[in-house]
Amino acid sequence: MELDLIFSSGTLGDVVPFGAIAIALLFTVRNHSGTSTGTSTSNLVYTDPIFFLQVCAGIIRQIAQPTSKVDSKENLTTPLLPEEPTHFIRIISERDAEHESFLSELMEGLKNYPPELCAEGTNGTYFLRDASGDVKAVFKPTDEEGDSPNNPKEHARDVDRGIRQGEAAIREVIAYRLDQRMDNIFRVPPTLLVNIAHPNFVDEQGKPKTKTGSLQYFVQSQGCASDIGPRSFPTEEVHRVAALDMMIYNTDRHDGNILYNREEGLTLTPIDHGFSLPEKFGAAWFDWMYYPQASTTFTPHLASKISSFDVHQFARDISQEFDVREECLMTMILSTMILQTGVEMGKTPKQLAQFLSRGRPHEMSPVEVMMSEVEDMDGDFMCNVREKLAHKLSGL
């Protein structure tokens, strides 16, 4: 009875399955005799319960000692779970799995080189390095955009572009997706949507926080367009940037976010597309409209690519993969329609840019005037847009 009480009390029964061990030990000790005191050990087992417990405890301590072997049963019932790594980069979209090896390089770099805040721009932007310390990517977290309290930069409130806080990163990805659909004719650097964890990324309480944002391959260049002026740029290169900006209705194209490279002739690389796809027409801005190349019609090759692009299918595909507001996708559809119609009518990039942008900040642009007229019309919306558009563009 005393033994039953001891085993069921939890003082020893929580350590091992004691009932089974006790029975086995009882038979083991019973067959072992001790002569140090002239008294049989087996007799003590039956006459002295305390002695029996002492013997059991000694054997249990022997069993509990660590050995070089792994107990397979214990491994199955109490697995040792690996700790979450202190830093990682994970791709969100399965379509980007081909970039895993590139992310592995960045992972190695994060071990010794923390994300480095870029001094330029108004949002949180970070350089990521590889194991050699070379800058390889640019990361833009969604929670460090605009007026977010996590934005590490001091900035005045930006103009109302019709883009909400946290929406810029996905637009970086969409610009790349569009370029992929166009056979990379625009040279937008590969851009992915990722989750990144690093000890330097914490919340307001200082706890580790995983960041979601756009990750773009870093582009080696000799500088930006503002460094050398536009007159040396090939016409085709200017037209590429122009076509992309009008398709996504870019509200922030300036010559500081157009990179140039002279390695294989002079080429232009457009970056920074977070201020695209606004919810309405209005605040578009295109520095290239003042380049002399913008006053010539699109080259035949580029004109053919623009005309054959199915913007409706692209918008459907984007809506299935990412969370983008319908009105923002509609802006892209309408802006691309304007570009395609203008190309067919032989309009220049400058003429179309003037139609899409405001001459003065507080004056409605021609496209805004057109859309207000369409809204007052009865009938099918898209048919009315096409009718008005053909009329408006013919007068340019």
XYZ file of C-alpha atoms in Angstrom:
396
model
C 0.000 0.000 0.000
C 2.823 2.418 0.870
C 4.510 1.728 -2.477
C 1.266 2.322 -4.357
C 0.873 5.668 -2.647
C 4.432 6.697 -3.485
C 4.122 5.803 -7.188
C 0.713 7.377 -7.646
C 1.611 10.599 -5.863
C 3.533 11.944 -8.843
C 6.843 12.419 -7.059
C 8.519 9.644 -9.048
C 5.802 8.524 -11.419
C 6.220 11.677 -13.536
C 9.822 10.772 -14.360
C 9.479 7.224 -15.770
C 6.713 4.596 -16.190
C 7.453 3.517 -12.650
C 4.995 0.649 -12.186
C 6.569 -1.464 -14.920
C 10.124 -0.706 -13.779
C 9.298 -1.468 -10.146
C 8.027 -4.951 -10.973
C 11.090 -5.689 -13.091
C 13.421 -4.434 -10.367
C 11.602 -6.473 -7.755
C 12.428 -9.686 -9.577
C 15.953 -8.512 -10.410
C 16.850 -7.596 -6.840
C 15.141 -10.696 -5.467
C 17.595 -12.897 -7.329
C 20.605 -10.902 -6.156
C 21.972 -11.525 -2.632
C 24.127 -9.239 -0.528
C 26.428 -10.419 2.256
C 28.055 -7.266 3.531
C 25.929 -7.265 6.649
C 25.200 -10.948 6.738
C 21.596 -10.242 5.698
C 20.080 -11.312 2.375
C 19.287 -8.358 0.084
C 16.245 -10.181 -1.177
C 14.918 -10.383 2.337
C 15.397 -6.633 2.786
C 13.408 -6.010 -0.358
C 10.393 -7.728 1.147
C 10.817 -6.468 4.718
C 12.074 -2.882 4.132
C 10.161 -0.857 1.520
C 12.469 2.160 1.983
C 15.501 0.049 1.134
C 13.687 -1.234 -1.935
C 12.988 2.322 -3.094
C 16.634 3.276 -2.597
C 17.734 0.383 -4.783
C 15.193 1.364 -7.444
C 16.307 4.998 -7.388
C 19.940 3.981 -7.864
C 19.139 1.865 -10.887
C 16.900 4.572 -12.351
C 19.736 7.083 -11.996
C 21.941 4.724 -13.980
C 19.297 4.449 -16.696
C 18.839 8.239 -16.813
C 22.557 8.939 -17.442
C 23.137 10.332 -20.983
C 24.757 7.973 -23.435
C 26.193 8.314 -26.908
C 23.145 6.648 -28.472
C 19.834 8.289 -29.307
C 16.713 6.683 -27.912
C 14.560 6.289 -31.019
C 11.335 6.049 -29.008
C 12.104 9.217 -27.068
C 12.960 10.895 -30.376
C 9.546 10.048 -31.750
C 7.544 11.132 -28.728
C 9.486 14.294 -27.781
C 11.157 15.652 -30.954
C 13.605 18.514 -30.611
C 12.231 21.327 -32.773
C 14.762 23.626 -34.478
C 14.624 27.252 -33.426
C 13.344 29.824 -35.925
C 16.390 31.372 -37.638
C 17.203 34.940 -36.665
C 17.301 35.947 -40.313
C 15.707 34.595 -43.471
C 14.328 35.580 -46.882
C 11.263 33.760 -48.177
C 9.587 34.091 -51.554
C 5.818 34.625 -51.370
C 4.816 33.781 -54.940
C 5.523 30.294 -56.280
C 6.136 31.850 -59.690
C 9.427 33.245 -58.380
C 10.943 29.917 -57.309
C 13.643 30.272 -59.977
C 15.241 32.988 -57.841
C 15.916 30.719 -54.837
C 19.657 30.494 -55.528
C 19.899 34.285 -55.631
C 18.131 34.513 -52.284
C 20.584 31.982 -50.857
C 23.409 34.373 -51.734
C 21.619 37.164 -49.892
C 21.036 34.874 -46.904
C 24.766 34.281 -46.609
C 25.339 38.021 -46.796
C 22.842 38.740 -44.007
C 24.999 36.744 -41.607
C 27.672 39.456 -41.664
C 26.059 42.455 -43.347
C 22.777 43.804 -41.932
C 20.260 45.563 -44.200
C 21.651 49.020 -44.961
C 19.224 51.929 -45.054
C 19.483 53.943 -48.266
C 19.715 57.688 -47.687
C 17.783 58.580 -50.837
C 14.021 58.508 -51.282
C 11.135 59.142 -48.910
C 10.373 55.542 -47.879
C 12.332 52.874 -46.056
C 14.681 51.298 -48.629
C 17.496 48.870 -47.791
C 20.540 47.524 -49.614
C 21.225 43.815 -49.167
C 24.704 42.338 -49.724
C 26.115 38.924 -50.533
C 28.807 37.094 -48.541
C 31.539 39.161 -50.254
C 29.925 42.414 -49.140
C 28.756 43.466 -52.607
C 25.337 45.121 -52.883
C 23.047 42.700 -54.727
C 19.448 43.729 -53.981
C 17.160 46.525 -52.843
C 14.402 45.782 -50.308
C 11.386 48.045 -49.745
C 9.130 47.030 -46.807
C 5.417 47.753 -47.057
C 5.261 48.998 -43.448
C 7.840 51.746 -44.049
C 5.984 53.607 -46.772
C 4.602 57.130 -46.637
C 3.317 58.307 -43.272
C 3.787 54.943 -41.588
C 5.200 55.279 -38.039
C 7.780 52.670 -39.078
C 9.161 54.863 -41.851
C 12.702 55.661 -40.665
C 12.959 58.836 -42.738
C 11.703 62.311 -42.025
C 9.538 63.561 -44.843
C 6.766 65.988 -45.563
C 3.427 64.564 -46.562
C 3.587 63.581 -50.221
C 1.119 64.724 -52.838
C -2.085 62.726 -53.108
C -1.257 60.266 -55.880
C -4.189 57.929 -55.302
C -1.899 55.235 -53.883
C -2.424 54.110 -50.314
C 0.204 53.462 -47.699
C 1.525 49.922 -48.066
C 0.636 49.603 -51.771
C 3.918 50.759 -53.321
C 5.890 47.527 -52.935
C 3.405 45.455 -54.894
C 3.538 47.990 -57.724
C 7.265 47.412 -57.999
C 6.475 43.747 -58.579
C 3.682 44.469 -61.064
C 6.002 46.604 -63.215
C 8.341 43.618 -63.470
C 5.465 41.233 -64.164
C 4.340 43.489 -67.026
C 7.866 43.571 -68.421
C 7.997 39.771 -68.264
C 4.780 39.638 -70.280
C 6.406 41.970 -72.819
C 9.518 39.745 -73.143
C 11.596 42.033 -70.879
C 11.632 44.792 -73.459
C 11.597 47.497 -70.764
C 14.574 46.122 -68.770
C 12.844 46.327 -65.381
C 15.152 44.482 -62.933
C 13.737 41.214 -61.526
C 11.472 42.145 -58.628
C 9.909 39.716 -56.135
C 7.501 39.892 -53.216
C 9.255 38.443 -50.147
C 9.260 38.134 -46.363
C 12.511 39.072 -44.619
C 13.510 38.614 -40.997
C 16.634 40.095 -39.422
C 17.528 41.164 -35.845
C 17.575 44.787 -37.053
C 13.915 44.551 -38.087
C 11.808 45.013 -34.937
C 8.361 46.297 -34.017
C 7.557 49.289 -31.816
C 8.208 47.184 -28.697
C 11.619 46.118 -29.967
C 10.516 42.545 -30.704
C 11.667 40.783 -33.911
C 9.368 41.496 -36.826
C 9.195 39.836 -40.221
C 8.942 42.428 -42.999
C 6.986 42.015 -46.222
C 8.062 43.986 -49.254
C 9.542 44.117 -52.734
C 13.011 42.751 -53.394
C 14.658 44.010 -56.574
C 17.948 42.912 -58.096
C 20.516 45.686 -57.761
C 21.508 47.130 -61.152
C 25.123 48.013 -61.835
C 25.225 51.304 -63.727
C 27.387 54.320 -64.424
C 24.801 56.672 -62.958
C 21.346 58.105 -63.600
C 19.984 60.110 -66.517
C 20.406 63.409 -64.719
C 24.183 62.892 -64.647
C 24.742 63.121 -68.395
C 21.657 64.691 -69.976
C 19.313 63.082 -72.504
C 20.769 64.068 -75.876
C 23.069 61.039 -76.045
C 20.260 58.556 -75.298
C 19.177 56.309 -78.190
C 15.612 57.015 -79.287
C 14.539 53.401 -78.777
C 15.759 53.515 -75.154
C 13.714 56.627 -74.358
C 10.651 55.133 -76.037
C 10.944 51.960 -73.952
C 10.797 53.939 -70.707
C 7.970 56.080 -72.064
C 5.849 53.096 -73.045
C 6.261 51.419 -69.654
C 5.380 54.588 -67.741
C 2.222 55.185 -69.750
C 1.078 51.573 -69.416
C 1.328 51.654 -65.613
C 0.514 55.386 -65.360
C 3.648 56.253 -63.424
C 3.240 59.334 -61.243
C 6.917 59.691 -60.353
C 9.184 59.299 -63.367
C 12.133 61.651 -63.072
C 15.659 61.418 -64.444
C 16.958 60.322 -61.047
C 15.264 56.912 -61.345
C 16.422 56.135 -64.879
C 19.821 54.424 -64.791
C 22.223 54.321 -67.721
C 24.881 51.793 -68.673
C 27.535 51.968 -71.399
C 28.762 48.356 -71.329
C 26.895 47.320 -74.503
C 26.056 50.650 -76.028
C 24.113 53.151 -74.001
C 21.075 51.504 -72.404
C 18.495 52.801 -69.933
C 17.051 50.903 -66.961
C 13.891 52.232 -65.271
C 13.587 51.668 -61.501
C 11.280 52.868 -58.676
C 7.732 52.042 -59.791
C 6.024 52.218 -56.396
C 4.012 55.308 -57.387
C 2.243 53.619 -60.284
C -1.305 52.286 -60.756
C -3.123 55.027 -58.820
C -6.850 54.760 -58.209
C -7.568 57.568 -60.674
C -5.978 59.745 -63.345
C -4.368 62.971 -62.240
C -0.846 63.216 -60.883
C 1.199 61.518 -63.601
C 4.693 62.890 -64.183
C 7.126 61.994 -66.969
C 10.503 63.766 -67.168
C 11.268 62.047 -70.492
C 8.484 64.017 -72.236
C 10.984 66.893 -72.453
C 13.675 64.748 -74.080
C 14.063 65.440 -77.819
C 13.572 61.716 -78.577
C 10.015 61.906 -77.189
C 8.971 64.107 -80.099
C 9.420 61.280 -82.624
C 6.953 58.476 -83.280
C 7.484 55.055 -81.756
C 9.848 52.731 -83.584
C 8.050 49.994 -85.569
C 9.342 47.165 -83.359
C 8.172 48.770 -80.137
C 4.896 49.924 -81.684
C 4.137 46.317 -82.670
C 4.840 45.049 -79.136
C 2.595 47.711 -77.599
C -0.303 47.068 -79.968
C -0.306 43.303 -79.395
C -0.323 43.508 -75.590
C -3.521 42.143 -73.979
C -3.927 44.454 -70.987
C -7.280 42.945 -69.973
C -5.774 39.478 -69.587
C -2.791 40.889 -67.742
C -5.094 42.688 -65.292
C -7.029 39.468 -64.682
C -3.823 37.559 -64.012
C -2.548 40.213 -61.617
C -5.828 40.254 -59.683
C -5.578 36.487 -59.165
C -2.007 36.645 -57.873
C -1.974 39.865 -55.845
C -4.390 41.979 -53.826
C -4.791 45.080 -56.007
C -7.809 47.368 -55.930
C -10.068 47.182 -59.001
C -9.975 50.915 -59.600
C -6.180 50.806 -59.748
C -6.237 48.008 -62.325
C -8.787 50.025 -64.309
C -6.376 52.967 -64.412
C -3.756 50.663 -65.926
C -6.247 49.297 -68.475
C -7.389 52.760 -69.582
C -3.875 54.213 -69.701
C -2.668 51.290 -71.823
C -5.667 51.731 -74.138
C -4.692 55.383 -74.595
C -1.125 54.382 -75.435
C -2.234 51.688 -77.893
C -4.713 54.003 -79.609
C -2.094 56.733 -79.831
C 0.459 54.349 -81.328
C -2.029 53.264 -83.999
C -2.736 56.927 -84.800
C 0.970 57.747 -85.101
C 1.155 59.966 -82.017
C 4.478 60.661 -80.326
C 5.333 59.824 -76.706
C 5.351 63.543 -75.899
C 1.862 64.087 -77.313
C 0.473 61.174 -75.314
C 2.306 62.275 -72.157
C 0.763 65.733 -72.454
C -2.650 64.118 -72.754
C -2.070 62.002 -69.632
C -0.487 64.616 -67.359
C -1.361 68.020 -65.975
C 0.158 71.205 -67.292
C -0.312 72.780 -63.879
C -0.746 70.929 -60.563
C -4.317 72.088 -59.902
C -5.644 72.009 -63.479
C -7.340 68.927 -64.866
C -5.375 67.021 -67.483
C -6.983 66.228 -70.873
C -7.527 62.619 -69.793
C -9.303 63.783 -66.624
C -11.583 66.001 -68.687
C -12.327 63.085 -70.999
C -13.142 60.744 -68.117
C -15.532 63.268 -66.553
C -17.361 63.466 -69.888
C -17.538 59.676 -70.164
C -19.055 59.414 -66.705
C -21.951 61.613 -67.834
C -22.674 59.417 -70.868
C -25.225 56.609 -71.043
C -24.438 53.203 -72.449
C -21.427 50.898 -72.238
C -18.542 52.478 -70.362
C -15.680 51.021 -72.416
C -17.389 51.782 -75.726
C -17.855 55.376 -74.622
C -14.178 55.592 -73.632
C -13.069 54.372 -77.069
C -15.376 56.821 -78.830
C -14.216 59.795 -76.784
C -10.587 58.733 -76.955
C -10.459 58.550 -80.734
C -11.964 62.036 -80.912
C -9.644 63.548 -78.292
C -6.429 62.059 -79.688
C -7.225 63.060 -83.253
C -7.142 66.674 -82.108
C -3.621 66.496 -80.697
